[in-house]
Coordinates of C-alpha atoms in Angstrom, one line a residue:
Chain A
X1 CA 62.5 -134.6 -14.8
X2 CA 60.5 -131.8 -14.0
X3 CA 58.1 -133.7 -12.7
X4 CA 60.3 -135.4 -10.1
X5 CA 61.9 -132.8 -9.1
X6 CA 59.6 -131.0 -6.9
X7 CA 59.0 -134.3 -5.3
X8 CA 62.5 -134.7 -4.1
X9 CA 62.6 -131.3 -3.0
X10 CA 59.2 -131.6 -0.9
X11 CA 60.5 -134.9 0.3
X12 CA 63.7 -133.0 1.4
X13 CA 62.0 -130.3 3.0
X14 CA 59.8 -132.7 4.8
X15 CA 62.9 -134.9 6.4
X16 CA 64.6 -131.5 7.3
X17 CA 61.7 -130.6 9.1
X18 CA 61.1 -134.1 10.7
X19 CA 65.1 -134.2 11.3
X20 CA 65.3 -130.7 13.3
X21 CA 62.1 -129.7 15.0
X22 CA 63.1 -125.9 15.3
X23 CA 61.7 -122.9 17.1
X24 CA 60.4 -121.6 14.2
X25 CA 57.9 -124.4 13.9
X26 CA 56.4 -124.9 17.0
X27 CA 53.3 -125.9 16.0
X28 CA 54.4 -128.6 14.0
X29 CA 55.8 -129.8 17.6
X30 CA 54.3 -130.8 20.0
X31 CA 52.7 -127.8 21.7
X32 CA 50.1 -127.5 24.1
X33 CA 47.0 -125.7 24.0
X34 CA 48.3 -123.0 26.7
X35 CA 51.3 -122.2 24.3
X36 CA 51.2 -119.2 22.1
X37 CA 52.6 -118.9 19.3
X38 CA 55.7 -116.8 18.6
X39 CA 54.6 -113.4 17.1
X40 CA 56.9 -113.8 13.9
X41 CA 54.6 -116.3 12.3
X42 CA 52.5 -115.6 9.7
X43 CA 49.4 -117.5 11.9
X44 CA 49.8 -115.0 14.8
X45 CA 46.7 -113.9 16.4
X46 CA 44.8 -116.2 14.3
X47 CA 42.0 -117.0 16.4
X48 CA 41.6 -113.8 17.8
X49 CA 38.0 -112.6 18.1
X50 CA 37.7 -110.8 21.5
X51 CA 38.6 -107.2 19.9
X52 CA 35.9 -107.7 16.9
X53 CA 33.0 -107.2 20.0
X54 CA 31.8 -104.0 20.6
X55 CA 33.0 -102.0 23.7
X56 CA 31.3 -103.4 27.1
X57 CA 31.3 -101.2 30.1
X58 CA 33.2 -102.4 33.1
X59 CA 31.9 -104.7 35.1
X60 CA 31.6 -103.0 38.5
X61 CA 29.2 -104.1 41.0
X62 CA 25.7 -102.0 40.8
X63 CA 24.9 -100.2 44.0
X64 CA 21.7 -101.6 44.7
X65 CA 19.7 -98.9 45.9
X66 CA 20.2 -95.7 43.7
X67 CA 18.5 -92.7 44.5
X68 CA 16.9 -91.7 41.2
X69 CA 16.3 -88.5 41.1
X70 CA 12.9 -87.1 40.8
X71 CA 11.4 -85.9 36.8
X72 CA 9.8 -82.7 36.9
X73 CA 6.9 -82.7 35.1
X74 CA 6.7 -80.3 31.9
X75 CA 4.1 -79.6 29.2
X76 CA 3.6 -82.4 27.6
X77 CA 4.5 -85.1 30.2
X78 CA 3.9 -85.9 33.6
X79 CA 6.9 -86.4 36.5
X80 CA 7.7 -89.1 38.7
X81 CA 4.4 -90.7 39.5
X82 CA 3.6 -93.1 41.8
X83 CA 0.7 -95.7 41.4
X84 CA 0.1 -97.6 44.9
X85 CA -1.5 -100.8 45.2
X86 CA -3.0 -101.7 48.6
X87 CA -5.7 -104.1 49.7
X88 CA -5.9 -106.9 52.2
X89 CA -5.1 -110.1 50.1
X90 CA -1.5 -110.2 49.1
X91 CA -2.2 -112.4 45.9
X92 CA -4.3 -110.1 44.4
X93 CA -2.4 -106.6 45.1
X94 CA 0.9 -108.0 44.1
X95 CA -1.1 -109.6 41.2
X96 CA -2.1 -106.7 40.2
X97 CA 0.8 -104.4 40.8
X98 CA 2.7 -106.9 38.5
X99 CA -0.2 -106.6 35.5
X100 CA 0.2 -102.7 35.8
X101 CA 3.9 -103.2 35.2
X102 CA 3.7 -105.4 32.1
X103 CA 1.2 -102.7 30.6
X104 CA 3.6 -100.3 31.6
X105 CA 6.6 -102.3 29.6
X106 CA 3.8 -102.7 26.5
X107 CA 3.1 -99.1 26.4
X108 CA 6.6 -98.0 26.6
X109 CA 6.3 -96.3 29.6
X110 CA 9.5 -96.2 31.9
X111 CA 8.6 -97.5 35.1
X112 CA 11.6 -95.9 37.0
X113 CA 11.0 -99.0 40.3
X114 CA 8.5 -101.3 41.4
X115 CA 8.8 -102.0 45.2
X116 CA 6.1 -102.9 48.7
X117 CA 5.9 -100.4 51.7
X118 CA 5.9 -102.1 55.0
X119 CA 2.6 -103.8 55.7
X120 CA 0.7 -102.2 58.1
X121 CA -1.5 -104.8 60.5
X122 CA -4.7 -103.6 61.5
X123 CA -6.1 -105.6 65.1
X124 CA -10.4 -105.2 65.0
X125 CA -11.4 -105.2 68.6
X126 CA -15.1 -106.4 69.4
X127 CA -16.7 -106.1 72.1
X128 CA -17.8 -109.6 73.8
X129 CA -21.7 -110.1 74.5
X130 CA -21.3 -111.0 77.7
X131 CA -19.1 -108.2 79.7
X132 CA -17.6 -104.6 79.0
X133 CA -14.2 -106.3 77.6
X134 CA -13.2 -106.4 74.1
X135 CA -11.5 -109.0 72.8
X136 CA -9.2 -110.1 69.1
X137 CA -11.5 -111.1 66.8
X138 CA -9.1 -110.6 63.5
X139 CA -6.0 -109.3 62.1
X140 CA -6.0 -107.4 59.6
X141 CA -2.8 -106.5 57.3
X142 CA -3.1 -104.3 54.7
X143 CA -0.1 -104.8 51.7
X144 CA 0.9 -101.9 49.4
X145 CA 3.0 -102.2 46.5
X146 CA 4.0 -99.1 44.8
X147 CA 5.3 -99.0 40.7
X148 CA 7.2 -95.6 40.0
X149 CA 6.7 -94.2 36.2
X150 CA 9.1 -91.7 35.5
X151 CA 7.2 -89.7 33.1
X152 CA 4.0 -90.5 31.3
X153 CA 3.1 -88.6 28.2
X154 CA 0.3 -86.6 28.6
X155 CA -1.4 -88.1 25.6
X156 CA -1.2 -91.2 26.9
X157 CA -2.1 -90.9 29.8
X158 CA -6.0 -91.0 29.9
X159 CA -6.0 -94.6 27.9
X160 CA -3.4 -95.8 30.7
X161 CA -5.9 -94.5 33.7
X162 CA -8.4 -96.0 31.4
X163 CA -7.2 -99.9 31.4
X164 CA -6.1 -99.5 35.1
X165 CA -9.5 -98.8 36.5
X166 CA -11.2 -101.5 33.6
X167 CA -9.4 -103.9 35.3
X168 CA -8.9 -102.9 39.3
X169 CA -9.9 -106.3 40.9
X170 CA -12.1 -106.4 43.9
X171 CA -11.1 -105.5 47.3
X172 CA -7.7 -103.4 46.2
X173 CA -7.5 -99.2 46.5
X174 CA -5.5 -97.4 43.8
X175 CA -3.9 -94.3 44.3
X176 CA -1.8 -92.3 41.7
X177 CA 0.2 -89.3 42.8
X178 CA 3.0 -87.2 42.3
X179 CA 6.6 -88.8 44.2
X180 CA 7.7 -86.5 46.6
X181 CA 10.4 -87.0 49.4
X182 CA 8.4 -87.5 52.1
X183 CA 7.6 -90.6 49.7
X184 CA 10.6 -91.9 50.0
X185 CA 11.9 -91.6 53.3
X186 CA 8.6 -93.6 54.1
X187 CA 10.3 -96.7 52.8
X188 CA 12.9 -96.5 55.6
X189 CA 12.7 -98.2 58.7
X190 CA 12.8 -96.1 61.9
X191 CA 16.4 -96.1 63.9
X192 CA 15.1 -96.0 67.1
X193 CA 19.0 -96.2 69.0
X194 CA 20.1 -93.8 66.2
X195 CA 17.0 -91.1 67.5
X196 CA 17.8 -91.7 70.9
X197 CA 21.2 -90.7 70.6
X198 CA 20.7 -87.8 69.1
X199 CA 18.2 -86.7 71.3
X200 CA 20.6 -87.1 73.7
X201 CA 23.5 -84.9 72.0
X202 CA 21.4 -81.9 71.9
X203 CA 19.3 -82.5 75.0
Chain B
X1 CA -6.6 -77.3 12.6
X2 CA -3.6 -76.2 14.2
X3 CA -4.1 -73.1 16.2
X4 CA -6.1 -75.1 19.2
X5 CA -4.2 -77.7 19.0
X6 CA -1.0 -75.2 19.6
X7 CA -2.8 -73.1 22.4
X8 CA -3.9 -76.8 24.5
X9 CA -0.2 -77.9 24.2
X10 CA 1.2 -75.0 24.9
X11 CA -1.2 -74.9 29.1
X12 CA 0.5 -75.8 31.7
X13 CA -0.7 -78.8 33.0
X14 CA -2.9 -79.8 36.0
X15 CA -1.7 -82.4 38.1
X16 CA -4.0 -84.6 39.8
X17 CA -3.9 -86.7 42.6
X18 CA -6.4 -89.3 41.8
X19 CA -7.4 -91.7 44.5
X20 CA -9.9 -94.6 43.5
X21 CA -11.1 -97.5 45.5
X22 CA -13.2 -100.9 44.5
X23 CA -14.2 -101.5 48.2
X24 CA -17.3 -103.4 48.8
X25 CA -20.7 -102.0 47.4
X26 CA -21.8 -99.2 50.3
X27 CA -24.3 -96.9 49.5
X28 CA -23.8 -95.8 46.3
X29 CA -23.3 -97.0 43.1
X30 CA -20.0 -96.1 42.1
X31 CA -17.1 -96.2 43.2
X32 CA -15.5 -93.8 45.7
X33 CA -13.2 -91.0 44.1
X34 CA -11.5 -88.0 45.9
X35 CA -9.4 -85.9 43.1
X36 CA -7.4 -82.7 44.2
X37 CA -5.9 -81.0 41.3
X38 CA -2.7 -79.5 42.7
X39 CA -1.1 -77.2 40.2
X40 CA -3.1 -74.9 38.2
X41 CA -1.4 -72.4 36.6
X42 CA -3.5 -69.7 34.9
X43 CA -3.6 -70.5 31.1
X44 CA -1.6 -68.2 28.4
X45 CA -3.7 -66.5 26.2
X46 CA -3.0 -66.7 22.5
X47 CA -2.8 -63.9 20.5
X48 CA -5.4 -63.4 17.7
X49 CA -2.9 -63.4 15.1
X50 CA -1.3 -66.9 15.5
X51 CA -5.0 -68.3 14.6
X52 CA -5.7 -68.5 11.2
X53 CA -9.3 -68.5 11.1
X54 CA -10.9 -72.3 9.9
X55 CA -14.0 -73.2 8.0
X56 CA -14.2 -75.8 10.7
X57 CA -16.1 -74.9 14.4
X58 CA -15.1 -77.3 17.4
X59 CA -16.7 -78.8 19.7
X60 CA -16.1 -80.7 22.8
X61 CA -17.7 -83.9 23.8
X62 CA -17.6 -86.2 27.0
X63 CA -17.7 -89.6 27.6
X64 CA -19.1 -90.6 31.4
X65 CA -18.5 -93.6 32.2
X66 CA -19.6 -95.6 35.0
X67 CA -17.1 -98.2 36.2
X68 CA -18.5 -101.4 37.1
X69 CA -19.2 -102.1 40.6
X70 CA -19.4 -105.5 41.4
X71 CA -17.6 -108.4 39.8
X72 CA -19.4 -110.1 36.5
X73 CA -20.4 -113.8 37.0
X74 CA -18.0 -115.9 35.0
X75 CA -18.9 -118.0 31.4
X76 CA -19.0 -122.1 32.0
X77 CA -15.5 -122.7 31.4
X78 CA -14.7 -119.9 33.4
X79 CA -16.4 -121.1 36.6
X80 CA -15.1 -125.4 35.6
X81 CA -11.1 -123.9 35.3
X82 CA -11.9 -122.0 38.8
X83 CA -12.9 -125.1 40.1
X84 CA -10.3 -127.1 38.7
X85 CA -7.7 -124.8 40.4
X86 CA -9.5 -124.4 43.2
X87 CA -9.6 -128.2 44.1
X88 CA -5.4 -128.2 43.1
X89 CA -4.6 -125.6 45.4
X90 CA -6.5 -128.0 47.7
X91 CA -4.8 -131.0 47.3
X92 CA -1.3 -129.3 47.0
X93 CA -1.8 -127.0 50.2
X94 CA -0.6 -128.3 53.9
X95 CA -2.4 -128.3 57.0
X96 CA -2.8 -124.6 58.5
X97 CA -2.3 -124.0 62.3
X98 CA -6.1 -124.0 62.8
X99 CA -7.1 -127.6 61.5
X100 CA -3.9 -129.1 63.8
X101 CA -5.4 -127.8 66.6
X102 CA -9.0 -129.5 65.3
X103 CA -6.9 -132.7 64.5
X104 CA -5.5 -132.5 67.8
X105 CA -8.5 -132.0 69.9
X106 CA -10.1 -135.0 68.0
X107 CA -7.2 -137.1 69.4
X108 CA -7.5 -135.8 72.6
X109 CA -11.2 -136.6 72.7
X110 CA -10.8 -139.9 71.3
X111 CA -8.1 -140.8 73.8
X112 CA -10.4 -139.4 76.6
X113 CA -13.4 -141.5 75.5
X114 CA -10.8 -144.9 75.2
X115 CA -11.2 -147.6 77.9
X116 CA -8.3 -147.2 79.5
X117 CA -7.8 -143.4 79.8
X118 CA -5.7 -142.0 82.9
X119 CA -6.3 -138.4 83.1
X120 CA -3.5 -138.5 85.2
X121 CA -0.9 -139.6 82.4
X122 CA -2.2 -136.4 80.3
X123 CA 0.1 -133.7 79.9
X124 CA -2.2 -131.2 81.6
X125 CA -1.4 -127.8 79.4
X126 CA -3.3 -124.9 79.7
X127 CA -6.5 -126.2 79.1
X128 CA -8.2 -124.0 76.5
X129 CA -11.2 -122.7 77.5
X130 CA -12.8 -122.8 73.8
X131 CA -12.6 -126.0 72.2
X132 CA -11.2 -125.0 68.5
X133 CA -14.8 -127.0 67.6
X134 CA -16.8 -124.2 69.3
X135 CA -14.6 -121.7 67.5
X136 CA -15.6 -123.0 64.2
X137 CA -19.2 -123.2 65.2
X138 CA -19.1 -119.7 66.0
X139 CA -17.5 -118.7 62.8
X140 CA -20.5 -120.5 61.1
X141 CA -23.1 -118.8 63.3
X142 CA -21.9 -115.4 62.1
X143 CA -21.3 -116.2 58.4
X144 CA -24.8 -117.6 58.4
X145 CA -25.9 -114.3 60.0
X146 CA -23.9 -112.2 57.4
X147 CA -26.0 -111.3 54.3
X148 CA -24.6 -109.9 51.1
X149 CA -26.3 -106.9 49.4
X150 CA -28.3 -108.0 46.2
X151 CA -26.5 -108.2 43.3
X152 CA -29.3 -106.1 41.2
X153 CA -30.3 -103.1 42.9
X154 CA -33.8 -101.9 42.6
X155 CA -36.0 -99.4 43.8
X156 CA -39.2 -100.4 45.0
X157 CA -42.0 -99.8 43.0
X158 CA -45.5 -99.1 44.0
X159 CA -48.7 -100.1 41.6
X160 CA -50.5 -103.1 40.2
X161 CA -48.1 -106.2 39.7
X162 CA -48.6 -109.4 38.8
X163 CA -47.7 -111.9 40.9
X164 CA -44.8 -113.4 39.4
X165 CA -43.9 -117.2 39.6
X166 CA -40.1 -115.6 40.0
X167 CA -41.2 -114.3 43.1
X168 CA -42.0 -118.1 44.2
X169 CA -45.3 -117.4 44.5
X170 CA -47.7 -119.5 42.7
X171 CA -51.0 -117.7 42.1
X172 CA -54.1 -119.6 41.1
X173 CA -55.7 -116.1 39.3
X174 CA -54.5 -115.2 36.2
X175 CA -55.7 -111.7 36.3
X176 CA -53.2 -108.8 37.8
X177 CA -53.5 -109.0 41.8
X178 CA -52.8 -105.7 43.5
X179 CA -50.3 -106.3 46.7
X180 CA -49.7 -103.9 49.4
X181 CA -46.7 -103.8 49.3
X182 CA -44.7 -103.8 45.9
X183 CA -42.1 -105.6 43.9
X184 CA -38.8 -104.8 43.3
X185 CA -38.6 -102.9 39.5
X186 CA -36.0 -104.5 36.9
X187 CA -33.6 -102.1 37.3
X188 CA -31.5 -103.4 34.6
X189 CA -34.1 -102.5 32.0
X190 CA -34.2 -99.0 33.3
X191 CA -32.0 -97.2 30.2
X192 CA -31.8 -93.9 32.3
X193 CA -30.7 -95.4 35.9
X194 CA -27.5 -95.1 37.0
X195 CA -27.4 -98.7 39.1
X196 CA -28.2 -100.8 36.0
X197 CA -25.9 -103.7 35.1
X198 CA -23.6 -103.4 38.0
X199 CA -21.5 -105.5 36.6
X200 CA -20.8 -104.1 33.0
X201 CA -19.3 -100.6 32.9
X202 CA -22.1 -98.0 31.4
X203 CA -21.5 -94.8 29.2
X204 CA -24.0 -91.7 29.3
X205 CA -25.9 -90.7 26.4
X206 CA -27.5 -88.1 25.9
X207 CA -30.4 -86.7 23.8
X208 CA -29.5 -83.2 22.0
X209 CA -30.5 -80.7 19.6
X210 CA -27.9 -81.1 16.2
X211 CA -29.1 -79.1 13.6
X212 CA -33.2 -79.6 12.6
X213 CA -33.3 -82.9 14.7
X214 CA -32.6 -84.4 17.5
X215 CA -29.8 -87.1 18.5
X216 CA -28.8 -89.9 20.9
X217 CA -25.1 -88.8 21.2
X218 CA -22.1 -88.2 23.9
X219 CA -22.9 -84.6 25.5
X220 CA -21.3 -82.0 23.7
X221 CA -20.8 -78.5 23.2
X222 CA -19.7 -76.2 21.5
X223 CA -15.7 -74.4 22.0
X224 CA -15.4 -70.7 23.0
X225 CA -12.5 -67.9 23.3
X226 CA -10.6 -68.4 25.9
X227 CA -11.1 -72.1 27.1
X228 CA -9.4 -75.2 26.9
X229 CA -11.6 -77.9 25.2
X230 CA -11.2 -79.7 28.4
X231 CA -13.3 -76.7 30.2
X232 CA -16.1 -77.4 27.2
X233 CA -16.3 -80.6 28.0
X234 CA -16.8 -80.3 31.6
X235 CA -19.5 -77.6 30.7
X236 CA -21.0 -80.0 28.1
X237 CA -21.2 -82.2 31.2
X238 CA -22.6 -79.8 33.8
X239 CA -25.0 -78.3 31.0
X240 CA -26.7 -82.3 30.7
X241 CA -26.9 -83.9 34.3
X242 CA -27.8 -83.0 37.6
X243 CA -26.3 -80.4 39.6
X244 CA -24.7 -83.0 42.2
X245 CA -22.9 -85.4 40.0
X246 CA -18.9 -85.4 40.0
X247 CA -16.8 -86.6 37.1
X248 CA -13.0 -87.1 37.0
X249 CA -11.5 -86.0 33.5
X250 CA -8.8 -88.7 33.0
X251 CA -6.6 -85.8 31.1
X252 CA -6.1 -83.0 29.3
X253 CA -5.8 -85.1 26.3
X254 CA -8.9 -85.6 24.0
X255 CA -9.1 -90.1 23.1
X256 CA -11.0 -89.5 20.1
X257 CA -12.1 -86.8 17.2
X258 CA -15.5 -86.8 15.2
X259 CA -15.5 -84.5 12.2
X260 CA -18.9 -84.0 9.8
X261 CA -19.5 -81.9 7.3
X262 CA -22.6 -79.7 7.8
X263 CA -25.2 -80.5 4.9
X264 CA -24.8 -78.4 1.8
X265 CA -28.2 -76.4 2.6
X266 CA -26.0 -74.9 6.0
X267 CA -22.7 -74.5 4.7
X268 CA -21.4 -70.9 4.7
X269 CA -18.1 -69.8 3.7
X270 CA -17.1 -69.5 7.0
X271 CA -18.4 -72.9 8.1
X272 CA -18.0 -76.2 6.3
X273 CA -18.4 -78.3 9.2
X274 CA -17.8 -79.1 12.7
X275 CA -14.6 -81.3 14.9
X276 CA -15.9 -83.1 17.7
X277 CA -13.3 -83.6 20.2
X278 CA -13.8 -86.6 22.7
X279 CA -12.5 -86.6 26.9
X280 CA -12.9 -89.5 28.9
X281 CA -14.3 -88.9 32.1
X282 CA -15.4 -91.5 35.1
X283 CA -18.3 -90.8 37.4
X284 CA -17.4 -90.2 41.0
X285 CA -20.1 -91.2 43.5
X286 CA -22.5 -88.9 44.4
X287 CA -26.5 -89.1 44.5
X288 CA -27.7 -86.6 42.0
X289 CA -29.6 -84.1 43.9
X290 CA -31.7 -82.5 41.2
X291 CA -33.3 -83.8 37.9
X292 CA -31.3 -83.5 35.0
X293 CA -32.1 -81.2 32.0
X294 CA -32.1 -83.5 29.1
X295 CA -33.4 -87.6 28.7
X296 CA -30.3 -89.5 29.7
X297 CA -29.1 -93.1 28.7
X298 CA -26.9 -95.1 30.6
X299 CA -26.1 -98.2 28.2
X300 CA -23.5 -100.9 27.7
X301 CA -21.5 -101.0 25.0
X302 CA -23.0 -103.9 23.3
X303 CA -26.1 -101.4 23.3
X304 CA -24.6 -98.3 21.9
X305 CA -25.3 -99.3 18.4
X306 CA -29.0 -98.5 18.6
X307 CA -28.8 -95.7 19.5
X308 CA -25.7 -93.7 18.2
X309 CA -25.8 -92.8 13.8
X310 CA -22.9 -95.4 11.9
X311 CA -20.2 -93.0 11.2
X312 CA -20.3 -91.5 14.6
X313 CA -20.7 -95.4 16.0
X314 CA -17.3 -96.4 14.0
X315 CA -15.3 -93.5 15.7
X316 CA -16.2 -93.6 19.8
X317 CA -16.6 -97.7 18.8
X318 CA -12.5 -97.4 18.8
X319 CA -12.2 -95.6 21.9
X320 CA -14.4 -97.4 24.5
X321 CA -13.0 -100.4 26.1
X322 CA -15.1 -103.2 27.2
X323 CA -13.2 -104.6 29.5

């Protein structure tokens, strides 16, 4: 008797919830995926896994360009430095401005940007055999590429110099030296109209 | 040994503006340096009371080394994977400006040279003055006209030679012949030359007084008041070589300590032994004007175990890269 008894009952609870598809049960209904469920139910919030990640910052679109500002250099570390690549054959300068990078990322050493300075061309002139005029033999253009460190420990510093020159390729001039303003505003282009009107507000 | 250590962390720093350049050989050997140390502030002095006094004496030592000036030949597979890439770069690469000009010229020609050619028909451009032929011609003139410096420099040597089959020569006497003028000396067997092996980088050895005898070992010296162990070492390095030869330090930092024990006969209470404290350094072009004081070695690396003692060979082992 006991036995059978729990069966009827289950079997009565089954047809009343077949016979009268309530509010309570929506999810025995048939409810689509956009649906939530009401926040009585036990279930609520089930699937919920969004507030379990840690916090990200806001996603606000980087301004490209930052000024960084300059490190000073103190006792035990060097500043903002700035190792410049330049040579005639763009392979091998940007070649080798990339290696210094990757050694930079090995050592640990923060490498605060990595960017090229315009390219200067460079027109040789020769003078013809026959005749006083010179003519365009070549054109030369000279790349630079320029990888800014932030600060380089002191210690670390001579084994870093060390590798660079071990491995300067042929035909490519390296120069390491302190960042300064005059630096930077090197990487801007002139504004000739800009100049022009000014000149002309205080003229 | 901490009171040294204290007094070079605690000096301001020098700040260099270092400016090398691998441009083709010129006339010297090395490569060209310019170095202008902007920021030297004078250097704190320690008080006398902060150091405890040590058993153990410093010293300072330098390692010169001459970078290598031209590039090294590469191994077999070396040269067969240049190759290999060489000839795919080929076949991948289009046709430049140049060779459609030369492709175009050699259609013009051929249509001049057909039967039925009306030079009427012909879209008469500017007609270049220099056919792009000539222009390569001319190229090919001056390449043939440019010769490379020899990749083993020498100095000419006067005195009785033999007259080597190298030379492509073929002597019929077997005796030595005296020539009036003389061959070029194998400057890469020449330990105490400077242009040896351009293509390896070299360290300086040199020969010094340590105790009773003497030793094959980096230049040293010894530390006094008042100096930073960089300073010894650039006095080390004065002391040994010419008057006209320039070295950039590549820091303030030292790459690699040596200690030894002085042997028991020596010891004193206040002197068990002696640190050795090593700064890299790279040689800046410049002729040597004078002769310098003590026998010098420039050798490779590979070379470095004949002449330096085992224990001191493990420790500047670790520090010089062969690259």
């Amino acid at each position: 008797l006991q036995v059978t008894f729990p069966q009827q009952a289950s079997i009565l609870n089954l047809s009343l919830c077949r016979a009268t598809p309530s509010i309570q049960h929506p999810m025995w209904s048939t409810a689509s995926i956009n649906e939530r469920q009401y926040r009585d139910m036990p279930t609520h919030g089930i699937g919920r896994w969004r507030h379990l990640l840690p916090k990200q910052a806001s996603k606000k679109k980087k301004v490209r360009n930052q000024v960084k500002d300059l490190v000073s250099a103190t006792d035990t570390a060097y500043g903002t430095l700035n190792v410049k690549v330049s040579g005639y054959d763009m392979t091998v300068v940007e070649h080798y401005s990339q290696y210094i990078h990757n050694l930079c990322n090995r050592l640990n050493i923060k490498v605060a940007e990595s960017y090229a300075l315009p390219t200067k061309s460079t027109e040789v002139l020769l003078m013809q055999e026959q005749g006083n005029k010179t003519f365009v033999d070549a054109v030369l253009k000279t790349h630079q590429r320029v990888v800014q460190l932030s600060s380089l420990n002191a210690s670390l510093c001579p084994v870093f110099m060390d590798v660079i020159l071990k491995n300067q390729p042929e035909g490519v001039q390296l120069s390491v030296q302190e960042h300064t303003e005059a630096d930077y505003l090197l990487r801007f282009k002139a504004r000739p109209e800009l100049d022009g009107l000014i000149a002309q507000i205080y003229q | 040994m901490a009171a040294p250590c204290r007094k070079m962390a605690s000096r301001s720093f020098s700040r260099l503006l270092c400016y090398f350049s691998s441009t083709a050989v010129g006339s010297g050997a090395c490569r060209r340096f310019s170095v202008t140390p902007i920021d030297r502030a004078t250097p704190l002095g320690s008080t006398a009371a902060d150091r405890a006094t040590s058993p153990w004496s410093l010293m300072a030592a330098v390692c010169l080394q001459r970078l290598p000036v031209i590039s090294a030949d590469c191994s077999p597979i070396e040269q067969r994977f240049k190759q290999m890439l060489q000839q795919m770069e080929l076949e991948k690469s289009l046709v430049s400006d140049h060779e459609l000009r030369l492709l175009e010229d050699a259609e013009k020609m051929s249509r001049r040279q057909a039967a039925d050619y009306d030079s009427d028909e012909e879209d008469r451009g500017d007609q270049e003055i220099m056919m792009t032929q000539d222009l390569e011609d001319t190229w090919e003139q001056r390449l043939k006209n440019f010769h490379p410096a020899p990749r083993v420099r020498g100095q000419w040597r006067r005195g009785l030679v033999k007259v080597r089959k190298s030379l492509g020569v073929k002597s019929t006497r077997t005796s030595p012949v005296s020539l009036p003028y003389s061959c070029l000396a194998d400057v890469d067997e020449d330990l105490s030359s400077a242009q040896r092996c351009l293509a390896d980088s070299l360290v300086l050895l040199a020969e010094q007084q340590v105790g009773a005898e003497k030793l094959w070992l980096l230049p040293q010296a010894a530390w006094q008041e008042g100096e930073t162990l960089r300073q010894t070492a650039e006095r080390a390095l004065d002391s040994v070589t010419a008057a006209g030869v320039k070295a950039t330090f590549l820091g303030n930092a030292p790459c690699g300590v040596y200690k030894y024990k002085l042997p028991k006969a020596a010891r004193t209470e206040g002197s068990v032994g002696r640190k050795v404290f090593f700064f890299k350094a790279i040689l800046a072009d410049g002729a040597p004007g004078s002769a310098p004081t003590a026998p010098l070695l420039w050798v490779k690396k590979s070379e470095l175990q004949e002449y330096l003692k085992p224990a001191y060979m493990t420790k500047v082992d670790r520090f010089i890269l062969n690259l």
